[in-house]
């Protein structure tokens, strides 16, 4: 790894070997009859979409998933030609570009079906369309009461050669809360909606429902394909589901900063904006050059854990835009020493889950919000 000036201040190391191993572990869990879609939305949860998409495919994922069409088109622009499903469309598309790029385009309602059909007429090319069912999440997707009309109009367009219905799918609300009663109810509704669509004449390539927690804990939800995101990055969907190690998964991202200053201060010295931390003895302070502009949650002020000089310290006072302080308690730490905010956790460093607890959020948000000012350094390419 090259230590360029840019990566000296801070860097997020992305272990693509760990990502490939995680994909293989997930494939082992679902068996050979079930395909794996690597979800790489939001710049692969902050890990870098293109390198992570390539690594996932190398390890046997056969599909990729994104939220927006622009994320999917960026994969195509990088030369990735694997099947890509994207699910968050707004009026205006870009449907024509999606058709030309051979994307699988999710349709949850009649407005989208009409726009994609018009685009197929314009481009004189059939669209690949996956119909999304709202089986209880109450977010995107088609309500059961509206399903037969959506399916019927999609089949009519398919009959005209304007599209092919390639998939039927849905998404869980509470798969990360083992035993939640909505899980069984959603599964039952999905089975009914599948049956209705197939009876009407849909013959999909893939039927799918499982996100990471369902992939890990609910084999009855795997159908033809699973859509893991967070698990592929070696992070647990929730503490209730288990730790990454429980499932043979290893965290992919390690976030480091280089200590920028170490100085002695007297007792009674306030630290950082608002003086929410005041030294209770003469001590030494270490400055870590990462802040909320880099995605370090300000909400973890006074709480976030950092490994510096062989010990886990706690953020002293507020996280600022570009930096925060730790109390080193007189320990011998030199400027340039590594401050590890989170990583795999097996070298004494905190994990993204630890930061999530400190910031009252989920580990998804911790890794995904690491900002563009932090260079990603790829290991084991
Ligand atoms: C984000 C997302 C996923 C992946 O969810 P994880 O919990 O990260 O596995 C799967 N499907 C859809 C529709 C999503 O939006």
Short mmCIF file of C-alpha atoms and ligand atoms in Angstrom, two decimals:
data_model
loop_
_atom_site.label_atom_id
_atom_site.label_comp_id
_atom_site.label_asym_id
_atom_site.label_seq_id
_atom_site.Cartn_x
_atom_site.Cartn_y
_atom_site.Cartn_z
CA UNK A 1 0.00 0.00 0.00
CA UNK A 2 1.41 3.37 -0.93
CA UNK A 3 1.46 6.05 1.75
CA UNK A 4 0.71 9.04 -0.39
CA UNK A 5 0.38 12.42 1.25
CA UNK A 6 -3.36 12.09 0.80
CA UNK A 7 -3.64 8.85 2.76
CA UNK A 8 -1.35 10.03 5.57
CA UNK A 9 -4.02 12.09 7.36
CA UNK A 10 -6.66 9.42 7.26
CA UNK A 11 -7.79 6.51 5.16
CA UNK A 12 -10.40 3.82 4.94
CA UNK A 13 -8.76 0.51 4.09
CA UNK A 14 -11.08 -1.74 2.13
CA UNK A 15 -10.11 -5.40 2.30
CA UNK A 16 -11.46 -6.88 -0.92
CA UNK A 17 -10.17 -10.29 0.17
CA UNK A 18 -12.53 -10.11 3.14
CA UNK A 19 -15.38 -9.03 0.85
CA UNK A 20 -14.79 -11.99 -1.48
CA UNK A 21 -14.64 -14.36 1.52
CA UNK A 22 -17.91 -12.90 2.83
CA UNK A 23 -19.63 -13.48 -0.52
CA UNK A 24 -18.35 -17.06 -0.54
CA UNK A 25 -19.64 -17.54 3.02
CA UNK A 26 -23.06 -16.22 1.98
CA UNK A 27 -23.11 -18.49 -1.06
CA UNK A 28 -22.28 -21.43 1.17
CA UNK A 29 -25.17 -20.52 3.44
CA UNK A 30 -27.81 -20.33 0.68
CA UNK A 31 -26.64 -23.30 -1.37
CA UNK A 32 -26.10 -23.74 -5.08
CA UNK A 33 -29.74 -23.32 -6.18
CA UNK A 34 -29.93 -19.74 -4.94
CA UNK A 35 -28.18 -16.84 -6.66
CA UNK A 36 -26.53 -13.99 -4.74
CA UNK A 37 -27.11 -10.35 -5.67
CA UNK A 38 -24.38 -8.13 -4.22
CA UNK A 39 -26.05 -4.88 -3.14
CA UNK A 40 -23.69 -2.00 -3.94
CA UNK A 41 -26.00 1.00 -3.53
CA UNK A 42 -24.71 4.15 -1.83
CA UNK A 43 -21.18 3.60 -3.17
CA UNK A 44 -21.22 0.07 -1.76
CA UNK A 45 -22.21 1.32 1.71
CA UNK A 46 -19.23 3.69 1.57
CA UNK A 47 -16.73 1.02 0.48
CA UNK A 48 -16.54 2.00 -3.23
CA UNK A 49 -19.09 0.65 -5.71
CA UNK A 50 -16.95 -0.44 -8.66
CA UNK A 51 -14.15 -2.29 -6.81
CA UNK A 52 -16.69 -3.95 -4.50
CA UNK A 53 -18.97 -4.93 -7.39
CA UNK A 54 -16.04 -6.54 -9.20
CA UNK A 55 -14.89 -8.39 -6.08
CA UNK A 56 -18.44 -9.64 -5.39
CA UNK A 57 -18.72 -10.99 -8.95
CA UNK A 58 -15.28 -12.64 -8.70
CA UNK A 59 -16.47 -14.45 -5.58
CA UNK A 60 -19.59 -15.79 -7.29
CA UNK A 61 -22.30 -13.17 -6.95
CA UNK A 62 -24.24 -13.27 -10.23
CA UNK A 63 -26.32 -10.12 -9.83
CA UNK A 64 -25.70 -6.59 -8.53
CA UNK A 65 -28.27 -4.33 -6.91
CA UNK A 66 -28.44 -0.55 -6.62
CA UNK A 67 -31.03 1.91 -5.40
CA UNK A 68 -30.89 4.53 -8.16
CA UNK A 69 -30.58 4.07 -11.92
CA UNK A 70 -27.56 6.39 -11.91
CA UNK A 71 -25.72 4.05 -9.57
CA UNK A 72 -26.51 1.18 -11.95
CA UNK A 73 -25.44 3.15 -15.04
CA UNK A 74 -22.13 3.98 -13.32
CA UNK A 75 -21.43 0.24 -13.03
CA UNK A 76 -22.10 -0.16 -16.76
CA UNK A 77 -19.83 2.83 -17.53
CA UNK A 78 -17.06 1.01 -15.62
CA UNK A 79 -17.49 -1.96 -17.96
CA UNK A 80 -19.45 -4.24 -15.61
CA UNK A 81 -21.95 -6.24 -17.69
CA UNK A 82 -23.47 -8.53 -15.03
CA UNK A 83 -27.24 -8.30 -14.45
CA UNK A 84 -28.04 -5.21 -12.37
CA UNK A 85 -31.36 -4.51 -10.66
CA UNK A 86 -32.20 -0.97 -9.55
CA UNK A 87 -35.26 -0.15 -7.51
CA UNK A 88 -35.63 3.54 -6.83
CA UNK A 89 -37.08 5.30 -9.88
CA UNK A 90 -38.77 8.67 -10.05
CA UNK A 91 -40.83 10.13 -12.88
CA UNK A 92 -38.55 10.96 -15.81
CA UNK A 93 -36.38 7.84 -15.51
CA UNK A 94 -33.84 7.74 -17.13
CA UNK A 95 -35.72 4.80 -18.66
CA UNK A 96 -34.22 5.04 -22.18
CA UNK A 97 -30.68 4.83 -20.79
CA UNK A 98 -31.75 2.00 -18.49
CA UNK A 99 -33.16 -0.01 -21.40
CA UNK A 100 -30.09 0.60 -23.56
CA UNK A 101 -27.83 -0.44 -20.66
CA UNK A 102 -29.84 -3.63 -20.16
CA UNK A 103 -30.72 -2.81 -16.56
CA UNK A 104 -33.45 -4.66 -14.70
CA UNK A 105 -35.82 -1.87 -13.76
CA UNK A 106 -38.15 -2.12 -10.81
CA UNK A 107 -41.75 -1.07 -11.27
CA UNK A 108 -43.95 -0.54 -8.20
CA UNK A 109 -46.85 1.35 -9.76
CA UNK A 110 -48.74 2.20 -12.92
CA UNK A 111 -46.97 5.53 -13.54
CA UNK A 112 -43.65 3.70 -13.81
CA UNK A 113 -45.08 0.96 -15.99
CA UNK A 114 -46.41 3.60 -18.41
CA UNK A 115 -43.09 5.47 -18.53
CA UNK A 116 -41.03 2.33 -19.11
CA UNK A 117 -43.45 1.16 -21.83
CA UNK A 118 -43.20 4.51 -23.63
CA UNK A 119 -39.40 4.33 -23.38
CA UNK A 120 -39.44 0.84 -24.90
CA UNK A 121 -41.49 2.19 -27.84
CA UNK A 122 -39.02 5.10 -28.27
CA UNK A 123 -35.90 2.94 -28.10
CA UNK A 124 -37.51 0.07 -30.04
CA UNK A 125 -36.01 -2.29 -27.48
CA UNK A 126 -37.85 -4.39 -24.86
CA UNK A 127 -37.33 -3.36 -21.23
CA UNK A 128 -36.40 -5.80 -18.47
CA UNK A 129 -38.90 -5.10 -15.72
CA UNK A 130 -39.18 -6.52 -12.21
CA UNK A 131 -42.43 -5.97 -10.36
CA UNK A 132 -42.11 -5.11 -6.67
CA UNK A 133 -44.77 -6.14 -4.17
CA UNK A 134 -45.42 -4.25 -0.93
CA UNK A 135 -46.06 -7.25 1.31
CA UNK A 136 -46.10 -5.13 4.45
CA UNK A 137 -43.04 -2.86 4.52
CA UNK A 138 -45.24 0.09 3.65
CA UNK A 139 -42.53 1.85 1.67
CA UNK A 140 -41.98 1.21 -2.05
CA UNK A 141 -43.79 -1.60 -3.88
CA UNK A 142 -47.33 -2.31 -5.07
CA UNK A 143 -50.12 -2.94 -2.55
CA UNK A 144 -51.88 -6.33 -2.78
CA UNK A 145 -55.13 -4.57 -3.75
CA UNK A 146 -53.45 -2.96 -6.79
CA UNK A 147 -51.35 -5.98 -7.79
CA UNK A 148 -53.65 -7.68 -10.30
CA UNK A 149 -54.03 -4.46 -12.31
CA UNK A 150 -50.26 -3.82 -12.35
CA UNK A 151 -49.55 -7.45 -13.31
CA UNK A 152 -52.27 -7.35 -15.97
CA UNK A 153 -50.96 -4.18 -17.61
CA UNK A 154 -47.37 -5.47 -17.46
CA UNK A 155 -48.45 -8.70 -19.17
CA UNK A 156 -50.29 -6.72 -21.83
CA UNK A 157 -47.11 -4.72 -22.54
CA UNK A 158 -45.13 -7.95 -22.56
CA UNK A 159 -47.59 -9.31 -25.12
CA UNK A 160 -46.84 -6.33 -27.33
CA UNK A 161 -43.12 -7.09 -27.08
CA UNK A 162 -42.38 -3.90 -25.14
CA UNK A 163 -41.01 -5.52 -22.01
CA UNK A 164 -40.29 -8.76 -20.29
CA UNK A 165 -41.23 -9.31 -16.62
CA UNK A 166 -37.92 -10.77 -15.40
CA UNK A 167 -38.58 -10.74 -11.67
CA UNK A 168 -41.11 -10.58 -8.86
CA UNK A 169 -39.85 -9.36 -5.53
CA UNK A 170 -40.46 -7.81 -2.16
CA UNK A 171 -38.58 -6.46 0.88
CA UNK A 172 -38.84 -7.12 4.63
CA UNK A 173 -39.61 -4.58 7.33
CA UNK A 174 -38.30 -6.44 10.39
CA UNK A 175 -36.06 -9.31 9.26
CA UNK A 176 -33.41 -7.97 11.65
CA UNK A 177 -35.70 -8.63 14.64
CA UNK A 178 -35.74 -12.43 14.91
CA UNK A 179 -39.24 -13.75 15.65
CA UNK A 180 -41.05 -10.55 14.67
CA UNK A 181 -44.62 -11.50 13.66
CA UNK A 182 -44.46 -9.39 10.49
CA UNK A 183 -41.86 -11.76 8.99
CA UNK A 184 -44.24 -14.71 8.58
CA UNK A 185 -47.08 -12.42 7.52
CA UNK A 186 -44.95 -10.79 4.78
CA UNK A 187 -43.74 -14.17 3.55
CA UNK A 188 -47.32 -15.44 3.29
CA UNK A 189 -48.45 -12.32 1.43
CA UNK A 190 -45.51 -12.61 -0.96
CA UNK A 191 -46.40 -16.23 -1.71
CA UNK A 192 -49.99 -15.21 -2.48
CA UNK A 193 -48.87 -12.35 -4.73
CA UNK A 194 -46.39 -14.63 -6.53
CA UNK A 195 -49.06 -17.22 -7.10
CA UNK A 196 -51.50 -14.63 -8.46
CA UNK A 197 -48.90 -13.20 -10.87
CA UNK A 198 -47.79 -16.63 -12.07
CA UNK A 199 -51.41 -17.74 -12.53
CA UNK A 200 -51.97 -14.63 -14.65
CA UNK A 201 -49.05 -15.68 -16.86
CA UNK A 202 -45.86 -14.15 -15.44
CA UNK A 203 -42.89 -16.50 -15.81
CA UNK A 204 -40.09 -14.67 -13.95
CA UNK A 205 -36.38 -15.47 -14.07
CA UNK A 206 -36.04 -14.65 -10.37
CA UNK A 207 -38.28 -14.33 -7.32
CA UNK A 208 -36.63 -12.77 -4.28
CA UNK A 209 -37.20 -11.24 -0.89
CA UNK A 210 -34.20 -11.74 1.42
CA UNK A 211 -31.91 -8.92 2.60
CA UNK A 212 -28.89 -9.70 4.83
CA UNK A 213 -30.72 -10.69 8.02
CA UNK A 214 -33.12 -12.92 6.05
CA UNK A 215 -30.20 -14.41 4.10
CA UNK A 216 -28.47 -15.22 7.39
CA UNK A 217 -31.40 -16.46 9.47
CA UNK A 218 -34.49 -17.23 7.34
CA UNK A 219 -33.78 -19.94 4.71
CA UNK A 220 -37.48 -20.20 3.86
CA UNK A 221 -37.23 -16.67 2.36
CA UNK A 222 -34.39 -17.37 -0.09
CA UNK A 223 -36.49 -18.29 -3.20
CA UNK A 224 -34.28 -17.97 -6.35
CA UNK A 225 -31.99 -15.20 -5.17
CA UNK A 226 -30.90 -13.32 -2.05
CA UNK A 227 -29.95 -9.62 -1.84
CA UNK A 228 -27.34 -9.18 0.91
CA UNK A 229 -25.82 -5.74 1.41
CA UNK A 230 -24.45 -5.15 4.90
CA UNK A 231 -23.42 -8.79 5.44
CA UNK A 232 -21.22 -8.64 2.35
CA UNK A 233 -19.30 -5.82 4.05
CA UNK A 234 -18.84 -8.00 7.14
CA UNK A 235 -21.10 -5.93 9.37
CA UNK A 236 -24.00 -7.32 11.38
CA UNK A 237 -27.53 -6.16 10.47
CA UNK A 238 -28.38 -5.86 14.17
CA UNK A 239 -27.04 -7.07 17.52
CA UNK A 240 -30.12 -9.34 17.83
CA UNK A 241 -29.15 -11.22 14.66
CA UNK A 242 -25.63 -11.90 15.97
CA UNK A 243 -22.05 -10.81 15.42
CA UNK A 244 -20.37 -10.98 12.01
CA UNK A 245 -18.14 -13.77 13.35
CA UNK A 246 -21.23 -15.85 14.24
CA UNK A 247 -21.82 -16.15 10.48
CA UNK A 248 -18.19 -16.41 9.37
CA UNK A 249 -18.15 -12.82 8.12
CA UNK A 250 -15.27 -10.37 8.47
CA UNK A 251 -15.50 -6.55 8.44
CA UNK A 252 -14.19 -5.11 5.17
CA UNK A 253 -13.53 -1.49 6.21
CA UNK A 254 -10.87 -0.25 8.63
CA UNK A 255 -10.91 3.48 9.35
CA UNK A 256 -7.69 5.11 10.50
CA UNK A 257 -6.38 8.57 11.24
CA UNK A 258 -2.88 9.73 11.99
CA UNK A 259 -2.49 11.55 15.33
CA UNK A 260 -1.85 15.17 14.35
CA UNK A 261 -0.69 16.65 17.66
CA UNK A 262 0.14 15.48 21.18
CA UNK A 263 0.42 18.06 23.95
CA UNK A 264 0.48 18.40 27.71
CA UNK A 265 -2.32 20.38 29.33
CA UNK A 266 -2.96 21.29 32.97
CA UNK A 267 -5.84 20.06 35.12
CA UNK A 268 -9.12 21.91 34.58
CA UNK A 269 -8.56 22.51 30.86
CA UNK A 270 -11.65 22.51 28.63
CA UNK A 271 -11.51 20.41 25.45
CA UNK A 272 -13.14 21.20 22.09
CA UNK A 273 -16.23 23.31 21.33
CA UNK A 274 -18.52 23.89 24.29
CA UNK A 275 -15.98 22.55 26.80
CA UNK A 276 -18.07 19.43 27.39
CA UNK A 277 -14.90 17.67 28.55
CA UNK A 278 -12.65 19.21 31.21
CA UNK A 279 -9.41 17.53 32.28
CA UNK A 280 -9.46 16.41 35.91
CA UNK A 281 -5.66 16.14 36.17
CA UNK A 282 -2.62 17.26 34.22
CA UNK A 283 -2.73 15.06 31.14
CA UNK A 284 -1.87 14.78 27.46
CA UNK A 285 -4.30 15.30 24.62
CA UNK A 286 -4.08 13.66 21.20
CA UNK A 287 -5.66 15.26 18.15
CA UNK A 288 -7.32 12.92 15.62
CA UNK A 289 -7.80 14.60 12.20
CA UNK A 290 -11.27 13.23 11.37
CA UNK A 291 -14.58 14.94 12.00
CA UNK A 292 -18.21 15.01 11.05
CA UNK A 293 -17.32 16.17 7.53
CA UNK A 294 -15.65 12.77 7.21
CA UNK A 295 -18.74 11.00 8.55
CA UNK A 296 -17.68 10.71 12.21
CA UNK A 297 -21.01 11.18 13.98
CA UNK A 298 -21.13 14.33 16.11
CA UNK A 299 -23.72 12.42 18.10
CA UNK A 300 -20.83 10.22 19.35
CA UNK A 301 -19.19 13.24 21.05
CA UNK A 302 -17.90 12.12 24.44
CA UNK A 303 -18.69 8.49 23.54
CA UNK A 304 -16.99 7.21 20.38
CA UNK A 305 -14.18 4.66 20.94
CA UNK A 306 -10.72 4.93 19.30
CA UNK A 307 -7.66 2.69 19.59
CA UNK A 308 -4.58 4.87 20.10
CA UNK A 309 -1.25 3.79 21.59
CA UNK A 310 -2.48 0.30 22.42
CA UNK A 311 -5.57 1.40 24.41
CA UNK A 312 -9.14 2.18 23.51
CA UNK A 313 -9.83 5.83 24.39
CA UNK A 314 -13.06 7.76 24.25
CA UNK A 315 -13.66 10.91 22.21
CA UNK A 316 -13.07 13.77 24.67
CA UNK A 317 -15.69 16.49 24.18
CA UNK A 318 -17.29 17.32 20.88
CA UNK A 319 -16.53 15.88 17.45
CA UNK A 320 -15.85 18.95 15.26
CA UNK A 321 -16.11 19.21 11.49
CA UNK A 322 -12.56 18.06 10.82
CA UNK A 323 -11.10 16.77 14.08
CA UNK A 324 -11.64 15.47 17.57
CA UNK A 325 -9.51 14.95 20.68
CA UNK A 326 -8.72 11.96 22.88
CA UNK A 327 -7.29 12.12 26.42
CA UNK A 328 -4.09 10.06 26.35
CA UNK A 329 -3.62 10.23 30.14
CA UNK A 330 0.12 10.87 29.90
CA UNK A 331 0.81 7.78 27.73
CA UNK A 332 3.72 8.07 25.34
CA UNK A 333 2.07 8.57 21.95
CA UNK A 334 3.90 10.39 19.15
CA UNK A 335 2.39 12.54 16.43
CA UNK A 336 1.83 10.25 13.45
CA UNK A 337 0.70 7.35 15.65
CA UNK A 338 -2.24 5.38 14.26
CA UNK A 339 -5.68 6.09 15.60
CA UNK A 340 -7.99 3.22 14.59
CA UNK A 341 -11.64 4.23 14.82
CA UNK A 342 -13.02 0.89 13.73
CA UNK A 343 -12.01 -2.30 12.01
CA UNK A 344 -12.40 -6.06 12.31
CA UNK A 345 -12.06 -5.90 16.09
CA UNK A 346 -9.48 -8.65 16.44
CA UNK A 347 -6.52 -6.35 17.13
CA UNK A 348 -8.11 -4.50 20.04
CA UNK A 349 -9.77 -1.91 17.80
CA UNK A 350 -13.46 -0.97 18.08
CA UNK A 351 -15.92 -2.10 15.41
CA UNK A 352 -18.50 -0.19 13.36
CA UNK A 353 -21.10 -1.80 15.67
CA UNK A 354 -19.34 -0.14 18.67
CA UNK A 355 -19.60 3.25 16.95
CA UNK A 356 -23.25 2.60 16.16
CA UNK A 357 -23.94 2.01 19.85
CA UNK A 358 -22.01 5.19 20.78
CA UNK A 359 -24.01 7.25 18.27
CA UNK A 360 -27.44 5.64 18.88
CA UNK A 361 -27.65 4.42 15.32
CA UNK A 362 -27.07 1.31 13.19
CA UNK A 363 -23.71 0.15 11.85
CA UNK A 364 -25.03 0.61 8.29
CA UNK A 365 -25.01 4.37 8.86
CA UNK A 366 -21.50 4.38 10.34
CA UNK A 367 -19.80 2.83 7.29
CA UNK A 368 -22.07 4.40 4.66
CA UNK A 369 -21.51 7.97 5.84
CA UNK A 370 -17.71 7.91 5.73
CA UNK A 371 -17.15 10.91 3.50
CA UNK A 372 -15.45 11.44 0.17
CA UNK A 373 -12.58 13.33 1.85
CA UNK A 374 -11.35 10.01 3.27
CA UNK A 375 -9.38 8.17 0.59
CA UNK A 376 -10.27 4.50 0.14
CA UNK A 377 -7.22 2.26 -0.06
CA UNK A 378 -7.91 -1.19 -1.53
CA UNK A 379 -6.17 -4.23 -0.08
CA UNK A 380 -6.02 -7.70 -1.66
CA UNK A 381 -7.24 -6.55 -5.07
C1 LIG B 1 -30.54 -2.05 0.87
C2 LIG B 1 -31.38 -3.11 0.35
C3 LIG B 1 -30.99 -4.45 0.45
C4 LIG B 1 -29.80 -4.90 1.26
O1 LIG B 1 -30.12 -4.77 2.63
P1 LIG B 1 -29.11 -5.27 3.75
O2 LIG B 1 -29.89 -5.23 5.00
O3 LIG B 1 -27.96 -4.32 3.74
O4 LIG B 1 -28.71 -6.64 3.36
C5 LIG B 1 -31.77 -5.41 -0.18
N1 LIG B 1 -32.88 -5.05 -0.88
C6 LIG B 1 -33.29 -3.78 -0.95
C7 LIG B 1 -34.52 -3.45 -1.70
C8 LIG B 1 -32.57 -2.76 -0.35
O5 LIG B 1 -33.00 -1.49 -0.43
#
